[in-house]
Short mmCIF file of C-alpha atoms in Angstrom, two decimals:
data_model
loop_
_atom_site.label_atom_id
_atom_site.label_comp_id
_atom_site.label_asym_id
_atom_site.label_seq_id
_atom_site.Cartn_x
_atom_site.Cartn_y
_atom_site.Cartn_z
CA UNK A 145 71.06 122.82 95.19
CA UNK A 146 70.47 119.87 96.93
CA UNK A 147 67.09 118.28 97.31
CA UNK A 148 65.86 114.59 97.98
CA UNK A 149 66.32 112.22 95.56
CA UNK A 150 64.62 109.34 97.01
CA UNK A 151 61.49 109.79 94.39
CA UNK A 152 63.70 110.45 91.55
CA UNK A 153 63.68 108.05 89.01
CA UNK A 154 66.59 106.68 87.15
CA UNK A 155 66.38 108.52 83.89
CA UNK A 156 66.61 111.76 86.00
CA UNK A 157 69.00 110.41 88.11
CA UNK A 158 70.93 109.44 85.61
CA UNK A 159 70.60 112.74 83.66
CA UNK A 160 71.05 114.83 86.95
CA UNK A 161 74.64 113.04 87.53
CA UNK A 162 75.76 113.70 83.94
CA UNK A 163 74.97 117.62 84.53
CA UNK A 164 77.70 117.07 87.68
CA UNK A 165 74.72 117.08 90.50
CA UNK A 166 76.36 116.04 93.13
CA UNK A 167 73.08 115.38 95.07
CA UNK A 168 72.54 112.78 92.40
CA UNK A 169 75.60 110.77 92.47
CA UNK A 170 74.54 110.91 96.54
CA UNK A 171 71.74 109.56 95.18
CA UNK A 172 72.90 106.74 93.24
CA UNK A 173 75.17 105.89 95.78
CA UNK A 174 72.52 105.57 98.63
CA UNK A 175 69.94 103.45 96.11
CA UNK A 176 73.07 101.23 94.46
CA UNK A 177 75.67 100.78 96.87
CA UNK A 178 74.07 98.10 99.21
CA UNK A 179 74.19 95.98 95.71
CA UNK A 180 77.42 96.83 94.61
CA UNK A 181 78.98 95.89 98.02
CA UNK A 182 77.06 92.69 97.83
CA UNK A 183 78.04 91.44 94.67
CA UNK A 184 81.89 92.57 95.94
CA UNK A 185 81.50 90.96 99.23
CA UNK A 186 80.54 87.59 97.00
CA UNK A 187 82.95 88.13 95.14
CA UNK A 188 85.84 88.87 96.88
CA UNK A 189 85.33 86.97 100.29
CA UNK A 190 86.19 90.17 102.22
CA UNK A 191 84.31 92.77 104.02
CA UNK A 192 87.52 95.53 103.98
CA UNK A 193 87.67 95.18 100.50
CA UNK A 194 84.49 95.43 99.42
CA UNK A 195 84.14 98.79 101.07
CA UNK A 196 87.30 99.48 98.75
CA UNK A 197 85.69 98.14 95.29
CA UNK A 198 82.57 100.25 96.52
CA UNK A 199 84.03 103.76 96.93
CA UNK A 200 86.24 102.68 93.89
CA UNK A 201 83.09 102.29 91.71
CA UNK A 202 81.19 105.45 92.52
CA UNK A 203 84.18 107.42 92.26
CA UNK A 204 84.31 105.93 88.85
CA UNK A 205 80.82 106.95 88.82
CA UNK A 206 81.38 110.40 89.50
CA UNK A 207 84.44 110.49 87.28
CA UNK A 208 82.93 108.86 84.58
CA UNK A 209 79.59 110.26 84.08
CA UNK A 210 80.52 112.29 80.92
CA UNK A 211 80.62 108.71 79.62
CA UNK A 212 77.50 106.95 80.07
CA UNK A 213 75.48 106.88 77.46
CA UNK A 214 71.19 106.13 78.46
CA UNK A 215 70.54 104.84 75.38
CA UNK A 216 73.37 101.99 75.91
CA UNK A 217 71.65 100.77 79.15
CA UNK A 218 70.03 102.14 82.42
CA UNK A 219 72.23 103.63 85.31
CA UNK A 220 72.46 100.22 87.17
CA UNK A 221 73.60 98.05 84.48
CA UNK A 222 76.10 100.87 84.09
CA UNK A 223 77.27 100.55 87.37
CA UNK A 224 77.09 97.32 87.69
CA UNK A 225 79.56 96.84 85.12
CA UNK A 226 81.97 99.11 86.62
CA UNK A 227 81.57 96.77 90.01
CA UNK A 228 82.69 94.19 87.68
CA UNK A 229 85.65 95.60 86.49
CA UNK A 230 86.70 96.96 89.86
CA UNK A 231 86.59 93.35 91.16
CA UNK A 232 88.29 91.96 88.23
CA UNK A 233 91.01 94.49 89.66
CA UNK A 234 90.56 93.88 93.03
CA UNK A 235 91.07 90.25 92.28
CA UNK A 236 94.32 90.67 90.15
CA UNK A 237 95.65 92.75 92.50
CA UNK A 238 95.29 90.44 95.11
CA UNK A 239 97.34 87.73 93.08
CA UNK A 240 100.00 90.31 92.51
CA UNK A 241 100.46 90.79 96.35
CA UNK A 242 100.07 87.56 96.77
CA UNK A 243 102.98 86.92 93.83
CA UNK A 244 105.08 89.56 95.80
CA UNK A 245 104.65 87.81 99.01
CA UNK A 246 106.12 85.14 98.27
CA UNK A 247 108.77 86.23 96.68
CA UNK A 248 109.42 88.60 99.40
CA UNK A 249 108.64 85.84 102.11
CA UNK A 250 111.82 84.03 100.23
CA UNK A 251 114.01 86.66 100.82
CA UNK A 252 112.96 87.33 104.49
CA UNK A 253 113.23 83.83 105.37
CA UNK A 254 114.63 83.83 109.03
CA UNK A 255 115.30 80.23 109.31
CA UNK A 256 118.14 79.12 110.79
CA UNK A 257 121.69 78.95 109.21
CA UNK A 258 121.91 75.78 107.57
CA UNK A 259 125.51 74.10 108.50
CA UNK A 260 127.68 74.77 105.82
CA UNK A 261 126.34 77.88 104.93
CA UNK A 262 127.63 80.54 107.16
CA UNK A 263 126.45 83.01 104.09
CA UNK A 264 122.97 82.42 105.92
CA UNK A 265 124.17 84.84 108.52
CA UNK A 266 124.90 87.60 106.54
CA UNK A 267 121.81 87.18 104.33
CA UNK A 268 119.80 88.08 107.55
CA UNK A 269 121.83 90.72 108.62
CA UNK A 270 121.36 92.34 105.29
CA UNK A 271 117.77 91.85 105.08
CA UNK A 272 117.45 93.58 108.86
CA UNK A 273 119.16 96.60 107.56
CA UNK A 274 117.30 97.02 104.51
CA UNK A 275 113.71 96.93 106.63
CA UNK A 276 115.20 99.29 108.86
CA UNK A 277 116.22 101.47 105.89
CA UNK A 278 111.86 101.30 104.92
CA UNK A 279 110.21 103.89 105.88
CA UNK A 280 108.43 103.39 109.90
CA UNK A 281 104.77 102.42 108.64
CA UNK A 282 106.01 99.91 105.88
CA UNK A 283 109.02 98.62 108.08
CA UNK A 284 106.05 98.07 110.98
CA UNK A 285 103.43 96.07 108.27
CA UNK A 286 106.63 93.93 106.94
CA UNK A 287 107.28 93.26 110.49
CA UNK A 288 103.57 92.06 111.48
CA UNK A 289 103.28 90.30 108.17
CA UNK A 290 106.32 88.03 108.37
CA UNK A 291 107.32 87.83 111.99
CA UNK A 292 103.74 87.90 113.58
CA UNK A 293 102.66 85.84 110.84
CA UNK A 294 99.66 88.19 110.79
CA UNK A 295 97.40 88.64 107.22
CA UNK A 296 96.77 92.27 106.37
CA UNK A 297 93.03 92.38 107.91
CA UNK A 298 94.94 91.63 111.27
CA UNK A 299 97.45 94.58 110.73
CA UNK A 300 94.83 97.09 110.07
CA UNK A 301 93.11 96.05 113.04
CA UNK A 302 96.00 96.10 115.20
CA UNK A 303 97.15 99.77 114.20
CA UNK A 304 93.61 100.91 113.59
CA UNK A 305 95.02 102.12 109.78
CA UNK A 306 92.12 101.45 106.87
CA UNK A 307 92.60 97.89 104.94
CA UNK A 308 93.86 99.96 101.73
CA UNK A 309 96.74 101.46 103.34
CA UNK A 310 98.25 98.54 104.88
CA UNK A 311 97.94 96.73 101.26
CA UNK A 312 99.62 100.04 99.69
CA UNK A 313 102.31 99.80 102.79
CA UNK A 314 102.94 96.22 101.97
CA UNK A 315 103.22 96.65 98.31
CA UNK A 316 105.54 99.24 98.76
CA UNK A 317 107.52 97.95 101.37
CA UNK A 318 108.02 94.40 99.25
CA UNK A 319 108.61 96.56 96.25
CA UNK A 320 111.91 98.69 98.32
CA UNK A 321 113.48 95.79 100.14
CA UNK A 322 113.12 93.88 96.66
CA UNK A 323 114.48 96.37 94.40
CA UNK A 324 117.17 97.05 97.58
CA UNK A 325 117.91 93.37 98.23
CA UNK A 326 118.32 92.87 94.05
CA UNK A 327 121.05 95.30 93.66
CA UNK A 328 122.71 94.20 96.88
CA UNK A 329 122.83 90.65 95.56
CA UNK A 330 124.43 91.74 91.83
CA UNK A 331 126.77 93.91 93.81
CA UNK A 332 128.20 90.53 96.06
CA UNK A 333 127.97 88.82 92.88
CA UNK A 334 130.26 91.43 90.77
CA UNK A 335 132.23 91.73 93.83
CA UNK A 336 133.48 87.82 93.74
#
């Protein structure tokens, strides 16, 4: 059944969304999500990803409604505190990336062989194979990130693909080519 919840108060919004009516969480989403994207927007410093912290809180909404409790705190303070804690991940996922970057970005260095290290070389060569080894849409975000020198807002604009999946592309592709560039380094090391 749905019906217009524009007149509905909180209490029966709130009570509607526990019982699973889905024209409720609609609801809640239409009255509360111009504030949650705010305070994400603030918080964050990006417009991508506060689109991503907002769908992320009102599917925790929806997926956690068997858990809010009325007598705890109205609806928005409920929510709001989920925005919180989907920044808070938002944010330490961004440090992680940016963590993984760098350590990545250290390994893809394709500066020139220094004299005296012809090893230089063969680092490069290895790294080339292992991003051709990625799969194509990780290999291609790798390949705007470091050799474009483009951040990830840039790559989603450039292949059209939504902010999230070029992060979960990146982190991905970092996570492959440094688990494969690891092992290759133990193995030249056991091999000497």
């Amino acid at each position: 059944m749905v019906r217009d919840t524009s007149a509905v108060v909180d209490e029966e919004l709130a009570l509607g969304l526990v019982a699973g009516d889905e024209a409720c969480l609609a609801g809640a989403y239409h009255r509360w999500s111009p504030l949650v994207h705010t305070l994400a927007r603030r918080s964050l410093g990006d417009a991508g990803e506060a689109e991503d912290v907002t769908q992320q809180v009102f599917l925790g909404v929806w997926r956690g409604r068997s858990t809010y409790r009325p007598e705890r705190g109205a609806l928005p303070g409920w929510i709001v505190g989920i925005t919180r804690r989907r920044i808070a991940d938002a944010l330490a996922a961004r440090t992680r990336r940016g963590d993984l970057l760098a350590a990545a970005g250290a390994d893809l260095a394709v500066a020139e062989p220094v004299a005296g290290r012809p090893e230089a070389v063969l680092d490069r060569v290895v790294v080339r194979q292992e991003l051709a080894r990625l799969p194509a849409p990780q290999r291609r975000v790798l390949h705007l990130a470091f050799y474009e020198d483009l951040s990830q807002t840039q790559i989603a604009e450039r292949t059209g693909w939504p902010l999230g999946t070029v992060k979960s592309h990146a982190r991905r592709g970092l996570h492959r080519l440094r688990t494969s560039l690891t092992s290759t380094h133990k193995e030249q090391i056991s091999a000497e």
